[in-house]
Structures are given as structure tokens and as C-alpha cells.
Short mmCIF file of N, CA, C and O in Angstrom, two decimals:
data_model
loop_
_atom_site.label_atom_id
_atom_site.label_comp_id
_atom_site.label_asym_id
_atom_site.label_seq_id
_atom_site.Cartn_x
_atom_site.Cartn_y
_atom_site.Cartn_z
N UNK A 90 0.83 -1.18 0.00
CA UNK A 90 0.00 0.00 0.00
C UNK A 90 0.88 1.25 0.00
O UNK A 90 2.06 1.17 0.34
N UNK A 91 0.22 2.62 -0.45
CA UNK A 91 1.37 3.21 -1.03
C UNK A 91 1.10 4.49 0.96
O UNK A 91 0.12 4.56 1.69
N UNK A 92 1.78 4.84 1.01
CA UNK A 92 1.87 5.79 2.21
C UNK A 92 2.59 7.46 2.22
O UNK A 92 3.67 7.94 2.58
N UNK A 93 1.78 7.80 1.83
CA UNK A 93 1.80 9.15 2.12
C UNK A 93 2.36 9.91 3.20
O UNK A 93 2.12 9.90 4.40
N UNK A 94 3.45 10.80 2.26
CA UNK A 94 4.31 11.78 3.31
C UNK A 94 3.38 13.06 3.75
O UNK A 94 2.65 13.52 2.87
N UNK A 95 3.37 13.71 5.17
CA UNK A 95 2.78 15.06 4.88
C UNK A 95 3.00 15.61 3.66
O UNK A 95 2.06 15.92 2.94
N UNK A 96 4.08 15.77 3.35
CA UNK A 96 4.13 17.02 2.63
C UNK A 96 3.51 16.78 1.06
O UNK A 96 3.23 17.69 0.29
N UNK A 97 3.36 15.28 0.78
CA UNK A 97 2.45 15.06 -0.05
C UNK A 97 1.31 15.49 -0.11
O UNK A 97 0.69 16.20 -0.90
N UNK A 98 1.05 14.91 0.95
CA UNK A 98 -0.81 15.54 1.67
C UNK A 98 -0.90 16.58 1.60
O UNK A 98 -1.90 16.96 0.99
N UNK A 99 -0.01 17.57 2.12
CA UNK A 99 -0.21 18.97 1.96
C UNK A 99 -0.44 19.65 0.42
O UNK A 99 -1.29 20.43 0.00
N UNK A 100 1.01 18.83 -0.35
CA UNK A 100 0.83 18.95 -2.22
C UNK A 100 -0.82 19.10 -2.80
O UNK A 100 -1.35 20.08 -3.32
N UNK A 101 -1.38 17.77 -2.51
CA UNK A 101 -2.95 17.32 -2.57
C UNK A 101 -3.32 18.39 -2.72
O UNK A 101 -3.66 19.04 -3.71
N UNK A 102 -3.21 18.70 -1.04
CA UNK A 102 -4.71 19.71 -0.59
C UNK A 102 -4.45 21.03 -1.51
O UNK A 102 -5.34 21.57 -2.16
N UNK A 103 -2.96 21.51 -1.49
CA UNK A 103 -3.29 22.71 -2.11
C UNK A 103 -2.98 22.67 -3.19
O UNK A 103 -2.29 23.57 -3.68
N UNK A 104 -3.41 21.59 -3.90
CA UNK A 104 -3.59 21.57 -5.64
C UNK A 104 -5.25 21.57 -5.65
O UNK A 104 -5.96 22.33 -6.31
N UNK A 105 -5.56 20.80 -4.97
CA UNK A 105 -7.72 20.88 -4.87
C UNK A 105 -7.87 22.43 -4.03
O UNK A 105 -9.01 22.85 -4.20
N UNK A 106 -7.38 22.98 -3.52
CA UNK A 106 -7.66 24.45 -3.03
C UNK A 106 -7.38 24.75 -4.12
O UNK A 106 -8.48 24.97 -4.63
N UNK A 107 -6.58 24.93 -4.90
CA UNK A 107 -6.24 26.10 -6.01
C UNK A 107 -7.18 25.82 -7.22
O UNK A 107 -7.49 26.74 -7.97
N UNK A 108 -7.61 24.59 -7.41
CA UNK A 108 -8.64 24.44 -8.23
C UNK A 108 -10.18 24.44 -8.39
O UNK A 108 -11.00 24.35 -9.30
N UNK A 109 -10.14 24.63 -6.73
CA UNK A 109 -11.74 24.88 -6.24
C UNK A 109 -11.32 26.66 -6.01
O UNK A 109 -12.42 27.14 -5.75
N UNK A 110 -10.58 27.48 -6.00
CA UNK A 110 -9.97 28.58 -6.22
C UNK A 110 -10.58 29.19 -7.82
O UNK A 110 -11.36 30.05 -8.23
N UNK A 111 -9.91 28.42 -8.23
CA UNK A 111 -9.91 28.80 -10.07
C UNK A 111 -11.20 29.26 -10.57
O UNK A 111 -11.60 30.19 -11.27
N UNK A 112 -11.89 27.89 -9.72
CA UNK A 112 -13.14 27.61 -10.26
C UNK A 112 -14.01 29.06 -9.69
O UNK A 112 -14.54 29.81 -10.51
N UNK A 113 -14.06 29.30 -8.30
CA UNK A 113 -14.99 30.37 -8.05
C UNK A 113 -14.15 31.67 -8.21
O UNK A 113 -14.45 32.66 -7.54
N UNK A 114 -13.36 31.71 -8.88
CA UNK A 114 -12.98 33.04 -9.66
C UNK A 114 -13.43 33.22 -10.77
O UNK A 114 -14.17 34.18 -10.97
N UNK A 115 -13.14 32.49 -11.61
CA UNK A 115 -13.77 32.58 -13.01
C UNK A 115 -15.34 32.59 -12.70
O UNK A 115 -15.86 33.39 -13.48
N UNK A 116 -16.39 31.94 -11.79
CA UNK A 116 -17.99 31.78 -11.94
C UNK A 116 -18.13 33.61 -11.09
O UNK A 116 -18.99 34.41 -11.46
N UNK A 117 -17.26 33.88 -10.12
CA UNK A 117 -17.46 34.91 -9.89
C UNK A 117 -17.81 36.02 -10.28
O UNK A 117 -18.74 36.74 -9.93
N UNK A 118 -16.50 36.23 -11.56
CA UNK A 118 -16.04 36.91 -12.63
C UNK A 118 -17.42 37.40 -13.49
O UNK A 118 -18.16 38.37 -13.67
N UNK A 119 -17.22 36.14 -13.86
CA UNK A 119 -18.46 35.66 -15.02
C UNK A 119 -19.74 35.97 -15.04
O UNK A 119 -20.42 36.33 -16.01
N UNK A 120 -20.18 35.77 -13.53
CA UNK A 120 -21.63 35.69 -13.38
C UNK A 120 -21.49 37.07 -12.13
O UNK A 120 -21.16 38.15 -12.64
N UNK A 121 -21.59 37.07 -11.37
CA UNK A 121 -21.73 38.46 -10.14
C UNK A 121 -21.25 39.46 -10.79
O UNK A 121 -22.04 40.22 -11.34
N UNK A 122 -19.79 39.72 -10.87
CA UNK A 122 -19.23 40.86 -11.47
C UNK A 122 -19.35 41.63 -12.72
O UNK A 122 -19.08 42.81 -12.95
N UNK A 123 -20.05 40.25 -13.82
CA UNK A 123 -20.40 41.05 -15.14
C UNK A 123 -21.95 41.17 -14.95
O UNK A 123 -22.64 41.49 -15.92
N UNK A 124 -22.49 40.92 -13.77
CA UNK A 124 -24.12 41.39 -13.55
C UNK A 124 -24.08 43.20 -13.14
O UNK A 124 -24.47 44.21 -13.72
N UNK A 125 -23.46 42.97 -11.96
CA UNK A 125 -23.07 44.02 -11.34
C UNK A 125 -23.17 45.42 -12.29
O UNK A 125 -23.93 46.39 -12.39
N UNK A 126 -21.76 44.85 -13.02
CA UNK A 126 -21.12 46.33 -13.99
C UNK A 126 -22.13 46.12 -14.72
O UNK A 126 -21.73 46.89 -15.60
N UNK A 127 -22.92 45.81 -15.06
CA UNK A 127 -23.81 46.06 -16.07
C UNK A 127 -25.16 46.62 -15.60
O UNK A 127 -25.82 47.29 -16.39
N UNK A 128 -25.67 46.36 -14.25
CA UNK A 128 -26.33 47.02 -13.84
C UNK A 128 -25.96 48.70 -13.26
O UNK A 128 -26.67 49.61 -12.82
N UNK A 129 -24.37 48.55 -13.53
CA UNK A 129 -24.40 50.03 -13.07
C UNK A 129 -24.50 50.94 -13.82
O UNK A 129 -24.96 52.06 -13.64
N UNK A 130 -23.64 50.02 -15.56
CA UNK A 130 -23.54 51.07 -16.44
C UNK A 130 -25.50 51.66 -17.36
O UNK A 130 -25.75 52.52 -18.21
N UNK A 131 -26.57 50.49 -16.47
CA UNK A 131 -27.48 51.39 -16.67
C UNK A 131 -27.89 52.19 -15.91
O UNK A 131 -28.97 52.78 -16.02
N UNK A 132 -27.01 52.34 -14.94
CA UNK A 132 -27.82 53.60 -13.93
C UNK A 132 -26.64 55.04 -14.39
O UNK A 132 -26.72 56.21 -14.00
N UNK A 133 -25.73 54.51 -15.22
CA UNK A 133 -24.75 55.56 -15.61
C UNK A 133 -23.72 55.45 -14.52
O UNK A 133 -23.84 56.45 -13.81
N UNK A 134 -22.89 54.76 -14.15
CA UNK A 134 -22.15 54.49 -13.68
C UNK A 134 -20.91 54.16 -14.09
O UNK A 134 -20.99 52.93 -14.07
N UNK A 135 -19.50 54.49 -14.55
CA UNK A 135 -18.90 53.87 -14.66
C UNK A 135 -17.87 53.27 -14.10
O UNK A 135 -17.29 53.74 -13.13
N UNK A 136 -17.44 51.81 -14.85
CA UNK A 136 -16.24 51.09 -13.83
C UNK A 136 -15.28 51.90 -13.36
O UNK A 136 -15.19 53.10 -13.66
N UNK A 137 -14.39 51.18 -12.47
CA UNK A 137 -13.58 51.94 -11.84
C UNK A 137 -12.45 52.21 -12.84
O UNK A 137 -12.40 51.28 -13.64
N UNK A 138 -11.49 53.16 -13.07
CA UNK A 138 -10.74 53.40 -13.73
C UNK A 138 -9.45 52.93 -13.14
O UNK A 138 -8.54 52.75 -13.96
N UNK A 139 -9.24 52.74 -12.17
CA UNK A 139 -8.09 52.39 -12.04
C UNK A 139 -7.79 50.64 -12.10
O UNK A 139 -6.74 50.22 -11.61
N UNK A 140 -8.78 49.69 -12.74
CA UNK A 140 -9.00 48.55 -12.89
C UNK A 140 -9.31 48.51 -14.49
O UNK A 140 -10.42 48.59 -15.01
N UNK A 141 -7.98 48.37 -15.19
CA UNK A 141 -7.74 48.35 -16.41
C UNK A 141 -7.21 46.67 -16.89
O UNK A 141 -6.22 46.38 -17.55
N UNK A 142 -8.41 45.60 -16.21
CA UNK A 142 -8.01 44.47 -17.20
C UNK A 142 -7.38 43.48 -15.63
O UNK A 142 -7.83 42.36 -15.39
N UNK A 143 -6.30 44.16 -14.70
CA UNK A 143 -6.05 42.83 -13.88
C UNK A 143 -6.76 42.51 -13.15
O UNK A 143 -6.29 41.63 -12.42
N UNK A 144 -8.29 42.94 -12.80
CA UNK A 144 -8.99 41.85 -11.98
C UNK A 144 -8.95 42.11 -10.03
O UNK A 144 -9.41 41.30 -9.23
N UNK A 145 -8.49 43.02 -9.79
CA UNK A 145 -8.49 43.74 -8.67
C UNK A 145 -10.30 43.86 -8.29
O UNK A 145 -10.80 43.69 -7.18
N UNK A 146 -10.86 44.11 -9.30
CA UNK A 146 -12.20 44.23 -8.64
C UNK A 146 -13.49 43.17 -8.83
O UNK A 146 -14.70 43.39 -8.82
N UNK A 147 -12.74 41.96 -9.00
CA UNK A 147 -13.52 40.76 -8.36
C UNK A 147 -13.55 40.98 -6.76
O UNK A 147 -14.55 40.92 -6.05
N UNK A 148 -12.06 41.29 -6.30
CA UNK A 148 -11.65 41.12 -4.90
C UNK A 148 -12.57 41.89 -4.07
O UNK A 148 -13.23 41.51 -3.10
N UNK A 149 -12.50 43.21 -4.71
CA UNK A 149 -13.50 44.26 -4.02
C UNK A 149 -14.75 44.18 -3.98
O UNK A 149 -15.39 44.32 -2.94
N UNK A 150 -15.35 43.90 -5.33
CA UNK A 150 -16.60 43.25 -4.96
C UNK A 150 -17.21 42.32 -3.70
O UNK A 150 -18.03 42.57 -2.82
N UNK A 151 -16.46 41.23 -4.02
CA UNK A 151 -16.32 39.92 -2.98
C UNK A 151 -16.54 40.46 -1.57
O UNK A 151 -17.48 40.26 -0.81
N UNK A 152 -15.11 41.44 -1.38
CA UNK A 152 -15.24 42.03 0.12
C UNK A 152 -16.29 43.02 0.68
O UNK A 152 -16.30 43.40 1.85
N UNK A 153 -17.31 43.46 -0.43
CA UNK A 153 -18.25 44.19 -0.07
C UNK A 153 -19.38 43.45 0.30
O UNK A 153 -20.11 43.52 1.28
N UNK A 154 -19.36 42.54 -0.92
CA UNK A 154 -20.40 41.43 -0.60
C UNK A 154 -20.68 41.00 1.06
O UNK A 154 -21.64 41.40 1.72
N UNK A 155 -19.40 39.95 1.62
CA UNK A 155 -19.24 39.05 2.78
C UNK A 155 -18.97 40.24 3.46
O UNK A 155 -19.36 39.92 4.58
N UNK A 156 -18.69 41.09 3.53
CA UNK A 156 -18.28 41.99 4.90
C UNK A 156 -19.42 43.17 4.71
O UNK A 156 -19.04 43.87 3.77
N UNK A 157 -20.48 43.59 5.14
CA UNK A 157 -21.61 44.77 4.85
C UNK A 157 -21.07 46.13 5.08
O UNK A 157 -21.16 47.11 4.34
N UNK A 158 -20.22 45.95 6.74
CA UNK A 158 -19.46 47.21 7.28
C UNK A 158 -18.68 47.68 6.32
O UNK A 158 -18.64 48.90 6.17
N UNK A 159 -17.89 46.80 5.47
CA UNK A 159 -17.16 47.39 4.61
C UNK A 159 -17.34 48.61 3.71
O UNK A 159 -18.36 48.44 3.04
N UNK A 160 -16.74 49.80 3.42
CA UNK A 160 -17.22 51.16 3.15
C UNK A 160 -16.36 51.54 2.09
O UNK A 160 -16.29 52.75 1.89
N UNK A 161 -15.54 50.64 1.22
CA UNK A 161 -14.43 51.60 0.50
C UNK A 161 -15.00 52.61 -0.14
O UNK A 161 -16.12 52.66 -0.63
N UNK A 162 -13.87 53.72 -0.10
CA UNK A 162 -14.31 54.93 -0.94
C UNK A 162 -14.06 54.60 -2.66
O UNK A 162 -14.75 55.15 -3.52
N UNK A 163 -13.11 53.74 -2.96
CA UNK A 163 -12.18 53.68 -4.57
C UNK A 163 -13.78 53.49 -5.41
O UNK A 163 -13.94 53.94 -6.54
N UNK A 164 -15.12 52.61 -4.51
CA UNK A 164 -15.90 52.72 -5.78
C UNK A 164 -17.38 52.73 -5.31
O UNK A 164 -17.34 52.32 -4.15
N UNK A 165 -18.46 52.94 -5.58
CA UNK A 165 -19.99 52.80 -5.61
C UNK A 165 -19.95 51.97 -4.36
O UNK A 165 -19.54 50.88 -4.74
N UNK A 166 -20.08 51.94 -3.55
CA UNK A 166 -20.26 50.43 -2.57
C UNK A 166 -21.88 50.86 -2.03
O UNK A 166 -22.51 50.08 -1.32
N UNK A 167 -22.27 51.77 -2.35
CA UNK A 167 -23.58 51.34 -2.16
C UNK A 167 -24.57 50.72 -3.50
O UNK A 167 -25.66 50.15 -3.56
N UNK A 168 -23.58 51.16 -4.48
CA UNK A 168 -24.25 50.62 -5.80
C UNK A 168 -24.37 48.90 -6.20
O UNK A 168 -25.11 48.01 -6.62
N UNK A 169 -22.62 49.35 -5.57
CA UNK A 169 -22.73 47.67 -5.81
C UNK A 169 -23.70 46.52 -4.81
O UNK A 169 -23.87 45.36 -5.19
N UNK A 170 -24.18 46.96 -3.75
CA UNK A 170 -25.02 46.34 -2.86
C UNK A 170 -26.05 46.36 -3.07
O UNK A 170 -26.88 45.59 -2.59
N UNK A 171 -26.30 47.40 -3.97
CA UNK A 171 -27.91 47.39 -4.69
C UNK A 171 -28.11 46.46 -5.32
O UNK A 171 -29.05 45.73 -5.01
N UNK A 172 -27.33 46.18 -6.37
CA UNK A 172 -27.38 45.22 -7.42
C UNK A 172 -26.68 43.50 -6.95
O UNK A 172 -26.52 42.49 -7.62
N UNK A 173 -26.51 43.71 -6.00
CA UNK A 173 -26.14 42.35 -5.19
C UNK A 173 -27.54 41.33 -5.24
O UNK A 173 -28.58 41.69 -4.68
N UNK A 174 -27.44 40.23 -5.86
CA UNK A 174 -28.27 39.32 -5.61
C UNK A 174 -27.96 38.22 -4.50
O UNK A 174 -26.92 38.48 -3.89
N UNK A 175 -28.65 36.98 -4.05
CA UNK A 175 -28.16 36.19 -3.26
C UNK A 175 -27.35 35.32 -3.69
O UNK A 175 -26.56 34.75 -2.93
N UNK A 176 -27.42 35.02 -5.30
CA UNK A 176 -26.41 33.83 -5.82
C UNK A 176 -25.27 35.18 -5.69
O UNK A 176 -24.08 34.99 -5.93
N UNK A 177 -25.53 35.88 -5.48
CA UNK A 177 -24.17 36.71 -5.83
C UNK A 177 -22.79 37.02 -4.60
O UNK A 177 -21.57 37.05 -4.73
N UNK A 178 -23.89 37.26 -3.20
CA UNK A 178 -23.59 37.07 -2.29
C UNK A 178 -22.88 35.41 -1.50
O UNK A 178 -22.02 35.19 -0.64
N UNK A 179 -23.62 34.68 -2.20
CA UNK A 179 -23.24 33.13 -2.15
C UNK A 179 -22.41 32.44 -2.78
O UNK A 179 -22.16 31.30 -2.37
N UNK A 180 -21.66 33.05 -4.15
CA UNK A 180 -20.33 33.12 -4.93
C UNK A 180 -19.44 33.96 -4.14
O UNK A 180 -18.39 33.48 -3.70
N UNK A 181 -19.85 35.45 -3.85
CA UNK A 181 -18.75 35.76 -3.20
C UNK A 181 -18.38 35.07 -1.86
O UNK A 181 -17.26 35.42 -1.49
N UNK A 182 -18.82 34.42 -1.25
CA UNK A 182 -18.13 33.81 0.31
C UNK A 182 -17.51 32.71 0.14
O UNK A 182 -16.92 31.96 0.91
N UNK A 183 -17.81 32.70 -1.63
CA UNK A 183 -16.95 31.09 -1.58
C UNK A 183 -15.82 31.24 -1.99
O UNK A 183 -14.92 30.45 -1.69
N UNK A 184 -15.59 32.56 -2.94
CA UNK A 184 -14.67 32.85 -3.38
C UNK A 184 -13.58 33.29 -2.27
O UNK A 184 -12.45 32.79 -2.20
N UNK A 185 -14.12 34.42 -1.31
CA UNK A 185 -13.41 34.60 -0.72
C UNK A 185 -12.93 33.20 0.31
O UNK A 185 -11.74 33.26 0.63
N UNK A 186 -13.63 32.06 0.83
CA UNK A 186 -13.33 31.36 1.82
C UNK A 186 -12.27 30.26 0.90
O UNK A 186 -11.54 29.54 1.58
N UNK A 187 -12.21 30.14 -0.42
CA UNK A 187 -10.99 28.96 -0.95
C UNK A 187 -10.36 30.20 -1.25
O UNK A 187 -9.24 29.70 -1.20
N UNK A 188 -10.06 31.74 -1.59
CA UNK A 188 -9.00 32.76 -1.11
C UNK A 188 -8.07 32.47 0.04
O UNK A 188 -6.84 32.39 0.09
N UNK A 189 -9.11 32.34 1.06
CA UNK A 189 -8.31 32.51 2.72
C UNK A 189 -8.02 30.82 3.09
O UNK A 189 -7.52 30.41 4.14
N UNK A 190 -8.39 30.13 2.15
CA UNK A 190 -8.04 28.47 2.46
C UNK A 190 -6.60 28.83 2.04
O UNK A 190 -5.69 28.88 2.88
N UNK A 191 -6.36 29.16 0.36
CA UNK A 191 -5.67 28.61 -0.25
C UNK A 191 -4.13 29.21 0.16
O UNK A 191 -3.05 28.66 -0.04
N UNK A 192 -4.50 31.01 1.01
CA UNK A 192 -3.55 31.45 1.29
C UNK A 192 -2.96 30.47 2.85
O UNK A 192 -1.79 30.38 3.20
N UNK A 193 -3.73 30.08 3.30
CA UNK A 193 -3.66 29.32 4.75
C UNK A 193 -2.71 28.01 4.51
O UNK A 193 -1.89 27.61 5.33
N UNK A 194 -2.95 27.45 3.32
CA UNK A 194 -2.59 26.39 2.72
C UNK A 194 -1.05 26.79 2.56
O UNK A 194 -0.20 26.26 3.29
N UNK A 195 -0.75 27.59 1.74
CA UNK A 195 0.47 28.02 1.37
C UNK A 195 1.27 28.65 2.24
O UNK A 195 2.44 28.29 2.30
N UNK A 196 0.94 29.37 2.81
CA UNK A 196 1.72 30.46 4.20
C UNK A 196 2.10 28.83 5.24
O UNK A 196 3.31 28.85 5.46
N UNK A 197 1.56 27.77 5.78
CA UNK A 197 1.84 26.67 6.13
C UNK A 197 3.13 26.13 5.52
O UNK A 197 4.27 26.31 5.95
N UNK A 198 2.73 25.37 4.32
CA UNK A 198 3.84 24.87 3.18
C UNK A 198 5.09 25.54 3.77
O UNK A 198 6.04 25.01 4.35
N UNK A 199 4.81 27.25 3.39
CA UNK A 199 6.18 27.82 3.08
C UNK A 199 7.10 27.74 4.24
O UNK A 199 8.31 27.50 4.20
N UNK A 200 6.11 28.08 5.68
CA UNK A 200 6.60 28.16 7.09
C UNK A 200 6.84 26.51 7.38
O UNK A 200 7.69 26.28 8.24
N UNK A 201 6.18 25.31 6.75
CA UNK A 201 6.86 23.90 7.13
C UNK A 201 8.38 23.69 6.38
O UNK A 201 9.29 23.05 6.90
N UNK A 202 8.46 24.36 5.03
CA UNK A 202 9.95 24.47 4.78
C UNK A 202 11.15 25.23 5.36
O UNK A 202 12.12 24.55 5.69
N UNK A 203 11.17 26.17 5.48
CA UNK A 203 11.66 27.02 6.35
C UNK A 203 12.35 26.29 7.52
O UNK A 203 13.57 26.25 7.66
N UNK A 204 11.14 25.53 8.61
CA UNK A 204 11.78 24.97 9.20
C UNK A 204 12.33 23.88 9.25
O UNK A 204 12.66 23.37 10.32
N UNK A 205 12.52 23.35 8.07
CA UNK A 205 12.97 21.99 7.90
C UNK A 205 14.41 22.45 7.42
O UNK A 205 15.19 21.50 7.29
N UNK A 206 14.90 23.62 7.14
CA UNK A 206 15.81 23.70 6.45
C UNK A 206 16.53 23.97 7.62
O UNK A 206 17.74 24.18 7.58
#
């Protein structure tokens, strides 16, 4: 029978984190964020300008979504809560929770090498 090292196990997990990762980035993307901007640009709204293409404002979205207190000034955050649906709210917590897995996952890894060295 074959027996598994941690650090295999660890390999595993954060190859299925990064791919359950992938996955609710892109459905995020796709579905919440291109609802969103599109409901704003009919209220005359436009995107943020300083988000030219890398994707910075999935993140922000996300964090407006799961956190309510949250207040940034950089964009609409009451707009975007308008146009918040529940699948939308329910993509973002997933996104963000395999986010904070996958960084948990890795910050581990890096700190179990470290001390092995």
C-alpha cells in the first residue's frame, strides 16, 4: 500500500484548493461581477478606472459582498449592494473562503519548509 508523506498531503490539498480557487474566480467573474457592472452602467455608472483588465475588482466586490461594514471609498459600494443578488452574495463567500483556504494552505507549506531547512 502506497503511504503518504505530509508534505504530499499537503501537495494534494493545495492543488484541490487552487482548483476549487480557479473555479470560483472565473464563476465569480463571469456571473456576479459582469451582472453588477452592467447594472451600473445602466444607472450611468462607470467602472472603476483604475481597474484596467487585472482583476483587482472581483476582490473588491467579494469584500463588499461578505463583509456589509465594509465602506471603501475607490468605488460605488452602495451601488454595488444594490445590485447584489443572493447567488451573488453566495459566490462571493466562496470565493473569498478557498481565497483565505488557499492562502492558509500556502503560508503553512512555506513556514513547514523554512523549518525543515
Amino acid at each position: 500500500m502506497l503511504e503518504l508523506s505530509t508534505e504530499s498531503w499537503m501537495a494534494i490539498l493545495f492543488f484541490i484548493a487552487l482548483c476549487i480557487w480557479c473555479i470560483t474566480t472565473f464563476l465569480f467573474g463571469r456571473i456576479s461581477v459582469k451582472h453588477i457592472q452592467s447594472e451600473m452602467a445602466k444607472e450611468g455608472i462607470a467602472p472603476p478606472v483604475w481597474d484596467k483588465g487585472i482583476g483587482t475588482i472581483i476582490v473588491t466586490y467579494s469584500l463588499i459582498m461578505v463583509f456589509p461594514k465594509l465602506n471603501p471609498i475607490i468605488i460605488d459600494f452602495e451601488a454595488v449592494r444594490r445590485h447584489t443578488r443572493k447567488k451573488d452574495k453566495k459566490l462571493a463567500l466562496l470565493y473569498v473562503a478557498s481565497s483565505a483556504i488557499i492562502f492558509i494552505i500556502g503560508v503553512t507549506i512555506y513556514y513547514s519548509y523554512i523549518s525543515d531547512s
